[in-house]
Amino acid sequence: MRGLFITLEGGDGSGKSTQIRNIEKFFTDKGLAVLHTREPGGPRISEKLRDILLDTENTEMDAVTEMLIYAASRAQHVRETVIPALERGEIVICDRFVDSSIAYQAYGRGLGDMVAEVNRHATGGLSPDITIWLDIDPETGKARASGDKGPDRLDLESTDFHARVREGYRHIAETEPERFKRIDATGTIEEIKEKIYACLEELCRERCI
Ligand code: TYD
């Protein structure tokens, strides 16, 4: 049996970490094995690339370099961690995936179609069964963020950059409505959880889980 691949997208203050824990609980309550992972990151090599990507000292990083390192980190993660877990029949819950590269690198940085093309190679064609996008206005999100970890290199980008990122996500939501579910992240934790659970129940029904 092949497992399920579930990804979450959403910026600062969207409540992504809390909702990932809820998604994990949704599946463990059904007695299913869950693997929780993240991008950039996951296996050792990908975590090393993460450090380079998020280091606020790397201000001179070129946009193409950045895009390729995200893709390199992903290529290792997919092959070393995600695919083996799916083949074991596990539920893989990943904090960010290719949609982040489309939003941040293709739209935010303006790199366009090149990003999807490179990522086709990085993922080997693997696509999530469902993606939950916790949408929040970047300014509201920033004000709401708990501040438990400092901003990373991308968080420090301009308001315009973050507006383009959101535009990228909106575009994906329009073109792939079956897979990519927009959820308004301004509600309460409980309201958002209910909406996510409704999407997951539907997916489980479709897959007879
Ligand atoms: P992380 O601390 O995991 O972020 P967050 O809590 O915001 O999810 O840092 C990931 C950062 O990298 C985040 O600012 C988004 C960015 N990013 C990209 O620009 N492209 C990508 O492909 C991915 C996966 C992340």
Short mmCIF file of C-alpha atoms and ligand atoms in Angstrom, two decimals:
data_model
loop_
_atom_site.label_atom_id
_atom_site.label_comp_id
_atom_site.label_asym_id
_atom_site.label_seq_id
_atom_site.Cartn_x
_atom_site.Cartn_y
_atom_site.Cartn_z
CA MET A 1 0.00 0.00 0.00
CA ARG A 2 1.15 3.52 -0.71
CA GLY A 3 0.69 5.97 2.16
CA LEU A 4 -0.56 9.55 1.94
CA PHE A 5 1.53 12.63 1.31
CA ILE A 6 0.16 15.74 3.01
CA THR A 7 1.83 19.15 2.89
CA LEU A 8 1.19 22.42 4.69
CA GLU A 9 1.93 25.92 3.49
CA GLY A 10 1.65 29.22 5.34
CA GLY A 11 3.86 32.01 6.58
CA ASP A 12 4.65 33.64 9.91
CA GLY A 13 1.72 33.78 12.32
CA SER A 14 -0.50 31.45 10.26
CA GLY A 15 -0.56 28.87 13.08
CA LYS A 16 1.08 26.22 10.89
CA SER A 17 3.01 24.47 13.70
CA THR A 18 -0.11 24.06 15.85
CA GLN A 19 -2.16 22.72 12.94
CA ILE A 20 0.56 20.26 11.93
CA ARG A 21 0.25 18.73 15.39
CA ASN A 22 -3.54 18.53 14.90
CA ILE A 23 -3.10 16.81 11.53
CA GLU A 24 -0.71 14.33 13.13
CA LYS A 25 -3.33 13.59 15.81
CA PHE A 26 -6.06 13.15 13.18
CA PHE A 27 -4.12 10.21 11.72
CA THR A 28 -2.60 8.72 14.88
CA ASP A 29 -6.16 8.59 16.32
CA LYS A 30 -7.01 6.34 13.38
CA GLY A 31 -4.10 4.10 14.40
CA LEU A 32 -1.98 5.03 11.36
CA ALA A 33 1.80 5.51 11.31
CA VAL A 34 2.77 9.14 10.73
CA LEU A 35 6.05 10.70 9.67
CA HIS A 36 6.36 14.42 10.37
CA THR A 37 9.04 16.19 8.37
CA ARG A 38 9.87 19.63 6.94
CA GLU A 39 11.41 21.58 4.08
CA PRO A 40 13.97 22.79 3.72
CA GLY A 41 15.28 19.95 5.87
CA GLY A 42 14.58 16.38 6.86
CA PRO A 43 17.64 14.17 6.37
CA ARG A 44 21.15 15.25 7.43
CA ILE A 45 22.27 16.66 4.07
CA SER A 46 19.03 18.61 3.60
CA GLU A 47 19.33 20.07 7.13
CA LYS A 48 22.84 21.29 6.26
CA LEU A 49 21.46 22.99 3.14
CA ARG A 50 18.71 24.50 5.33
CA ASP A 51 21.32 26.18 7.50
CA ILE A 52 22.84 27.83 4.42
CA LEU A 53 19.42 28.91 3.09
CA LEU A 54 18.11 30.48 6.28
CA ASP A 55 21.33 32.06 7.58
CA THR A 56 20.61 35.82 7.81
CA GLU A 57 24.31 36.49 7.09
CA ASN A 58 23.92 35.14 3.53
CA THR A 59 22.53 38.43 2.19
CA GLU A 60 24.51 38.15 -1.08
CA MET A 61 22.86 34.86 -2.12
CA ASP A 62 21.77 34.99 -5.76
CA ALA A 63 18.11 34.11 -6.48
CA VAL A 64 19.01 31.24 -8.84
CA THR A 65 21.50 29.85 -6.30
CA GLU A 66 18.78 30.02 -3.66
CA MET A 67 16.24 28.23 -5.88
CA LEU A 68 18.71 25.46 -6.74
CA ILE A 69 19.67 24.87 -3.09
CA TYR A 70 15.99 24.55 -2.11
CA ALA A 71 15.60 22.06 -4.97
CA ALA A 72 18.78 20.17 -3.99
CA SER A 73 17.59 19.89 -0.40
CA ARG A 74 14.23 18.61 -1.70
CA ALA A 75 15.80 16.02 -4.05
CA GLN A 76 17.62 14.42 -1.11
CA HIS A 77 14.60 14.65 1.19
CA VAL A 78 12.22 13.05 -1.33
CA ARG A 79 14.53 10.13 -2.09
CA GLU A 80 15.97 9.49 1.36
CA THR A 81 12.91 10.15 3.55
CA VAL A 82 9.55 10.77 1.84
CA ILE A 83 9.36 8.00 -0.79
CA PRO A 84 10.62 5.22 1.55
CA ALA A 85 7.99 6.25 4.15
CA LEU A 86 5.20 6.29 1.54
CA GLU A 87 6.33 2.87 0.35
CA ARG A 88 6.04 1.60 3.95
CA GLY A 89 2.43 2.83 3.81
CA GLU A 90 2.95 5.73 6.24
CA ILE A 91 1.20 9.10 6.34
CA VAL A 92 3.87 11.71 5.53
CA ILE A 93 3.09 15.21 6.82
CA CYS A 94 5.51 17.76 5.46
CA ASP A 95 5.86 21.39 6.58
CA ARG A 96 6.24 23.12 3.15
CA PHE A 97 7.07 21.52 -0.21
CA VAL A 98 7.31 22.55 -3.91
CA ASP A 99 4.49 25.10 -3.58
CA SER A 100 6.84 27.15 -1.35
CA SER A 101 9.37 27.27 -4.19
CA ILE A 102 6.67 28.35 -6.64
CA ALA A 103 5.45 31.07 -4.26
CA TYR A 104 8.80 32.34 -2.94
CA GLN A 105 11.20 31.73 -5.83
CA ALA A 106 8.96 31.85 -8.95
CA TYR A 107 6.67 34.68 -7.73
CA GLY A 108 8.58 36.32 -4.87
CA ARG A 109 11.94 36.37 -6.66
CA GLY A 110 10.39 36.54 -10.14
CA LEU A 111 12.18 33.46 -11.49
CA GLY A 112 9.08 32.23 -13.34
CA ASP A 113 8.65 28.87 -15.06
CA MET A 114 12.23 27.73 -14.47
CA VAL A 115 11.28 26.89 -10.87
CA ALA A 116 8.60 24.32 -11.76
CA GLU A 117 10.90 22.77 -14.35
CA VAL A 118 13.84 22.32 -11.93
CA ASN A 119 11.50 20.97 -9.28
CA ARG A 120 10.09 18.34 -11.62
CA HIS A 121 13.57 16.83 -11.50
CA ALA A 122 13.99 17.41 -7.76
CA THR A 123 10.76 15.57 -6.88
CA GLY A 124 10.90 12.98 -9.66
CA GLY A 125 7.22 13.89 -10.22
CA LEU A 126 6.07 13.26 -6.62
CA SER A 127 3.12 15.51 -5.76
CA PRO A 128 1.16 15.79 -2.49
CA ASP A 129 -2.23 14.06 -2.18
CA ILE A 130 -3.46 17.22 -0.47
CA THR A 131 -1.96 20.58 0.48
CA ILE A 132 -3.41 22.84 3.15
CA TRP A 133 -2.58 26.52 2.68
CA LEU A 134 -3.13 28.62 5.81
CA ASP A 135 -3.66 31.99 4.20
CA ILE A 136 -3.07 35.16 6.17
CA ASP A 137 -2.20 38.71 5.19
CA PRO A 138 1.60 38.91 5.75
CA GLU A 139 1.38 42.04 7.94
CA THR A 140 -1.31 40.48 10.17
CA GLY A 141 0.74 37.29 10.33
CA LYS A 142 3.87 39.16 11.37
CA ALA A 143 1.99 40.95 14.15
CA ARG A 144 0.54 37.63 15.37
CA ALA A 145 3.78 35.61 15.19
CA SER A 146 4.83 34.34 18.60
CA GLY A 147 8.44 35.37 18.02
CA ASP A 148 9.72 32.15 19.63
CA LYS A 149 12.36 31.92 16.89
CA GLY A 150 14.06 34.82 15.18
CA PRO A 151 13.21 35.76 11.58
CA ASP A 152 14.99 33.75 8.87
CA ARG A 153 16.59 35.26 5.74
CA LEU A 154 13.32 35.11 3.75
CA ASP A 155 11.22 36.56 6.59
CA LEU A 156 13.39 39.69 6.36
CA GLU A 157 12.25 40.40 2.77
CA SER A 158 10.05 43.42 1.95
CA THR A 159 6.27 43.67 2.23
CA ASP A 160 6.16 43.68 -1.59
CA PHE A 161 8.04 40.38 -1.72
CA HIS A 162 5.58 38.77 0.70
CA ALA A 163 2.63 40.16 -1.28
CA ARG A 164 4.04 38.45 -4.41
CA VAL A 165 4.48 35.19 -2.45
CA ARG A 166 0.80 35.32 -1.50
CA GLU A 167 -0.11 36.02 -5.12
CA GLY A 168 1.82 32.86 -6.07
CA TYR A 169 -0.16 30.77 -3.60
CA ARG A 170 -3.43 32.28 -4.88
CA HIS A 171 -2.48 31.27 -8.39
CA ILE A 172 -1.83 27.66 -7.32
CA ALA A 173 -5.19 27.62 -5.47
CA GLU A 174 -6.93 28.69 -8.68
CA THR A 175 -5.16 26.23 -10.95
CA GLU A 176 -5.21 23.15 -8.67
CA PRO A 177 -8.35 23.47 -6.49
CA GLU A 178 -8.66 19.70 -5.99
CA ARG A 179 -5.27 19.33 -4.32
CA PHE A 180 -4.52 22.80 -2.95
CA LYS A 181 -6.98 23.91 -0.25
CA ARG A 182 -6.98 27.53 0.91
CA ILE A 183 -8.03 27.97 4.52
CA ASP A 184 -8.51 31.43 6.03
CA ALA A 185 -5.98 31.52 8.89
CA THR A 186 -7.52 34.51 10.69
CA GLY A 187 -10.03 32.30 12.58
CA THR A 188 -9.48 30.66 15.97
CA ILE A 189 -7.24 27.59 16.31
CA GLU A 190 -10.35 25.44 16.78
CA GLU A 191 -12.15 26.88 13.71
CA ILE A 192 -9.12 26.29 11.51
CA LYS A 193 -8.70 22.76 12.84
CA GLU A 194 -12.36 21.97 12.00
CA LYS A 195 -11.87 23.16 8.40
CA ILE A 196 -8.67 21.12 8.01
CA TYR A 197 -10.32 18.02 9.48
CA ALA A 198 -13.21 18.39 6.99
CA CYS A 199 -10.69 18.34 4.10
CA LEU A 200 -8.90 15.32 5.59
CA GLU A 201 -12.15 13.40 6.17
CA GLU A 202 -13.03 13.91 2.50
CA LEU A 203 -9.60 12.70 1.39
CA CYS A 204 -9.84 9.61 3.63
CA ARG A 205 -13.30 8.82 2.24
CA GLU A 206 -11.98 9.05 -1.32
CA ARG A 207 -9.04 6.78 -0.48
CA CYS A 208 -11.08 4.36 1.66
CA ILE A 209 -8.92 5.01 4.73
P1 TYD B 1 11.02 27.83 8.27
O1 TYD B 1 11.67 28.29 9.52
O2 TYD B 1 10.86 26.39 8.06
O3 TYD B 1 9.75 28.64 8.04
P2 TYD B 1 8.29 28.84 8.43
O4 TYD B 1 8.19 28.72 9.92
O5 TYD B 1 8.03 30.22 7.89
O6 TYD B 1 7.61 27.77 7.66
O7 TYD B 1 11.82 28.47 7.05
C1 TYD B 1 11.58 28.21 5.75
C2 TYD B 1 11.78 29.48 4.97
O8 TYD B 1 12.19 29.15 3.66
C3 TYD B 1 10.49 30.28 4.84
O9 TYD B 1 10.80 31.67 4.93
C4 TYD B 1 10.02 29.97 3.43
C5 TYD B 1 11.28 29.66 2.68
N1 TYD B 1 11.17 28.68 1.59
C6 TYD B 1 11.41 29.06 0.28
O10 TYD B 1 11.66 30.25 0.01
N2 TYD B 1 11.35 28.12 -0.72
C7 TYD B 1 11.11 26.82 -0.46
O11 TYD B 1 11.06 25.98 -1.40
C8 TYD B 1 10.87 26.42 0.90
C9 TYD B 1 10.59 24.98 1.23
C10 TYD B 1 10.92 27.37 1.90
#
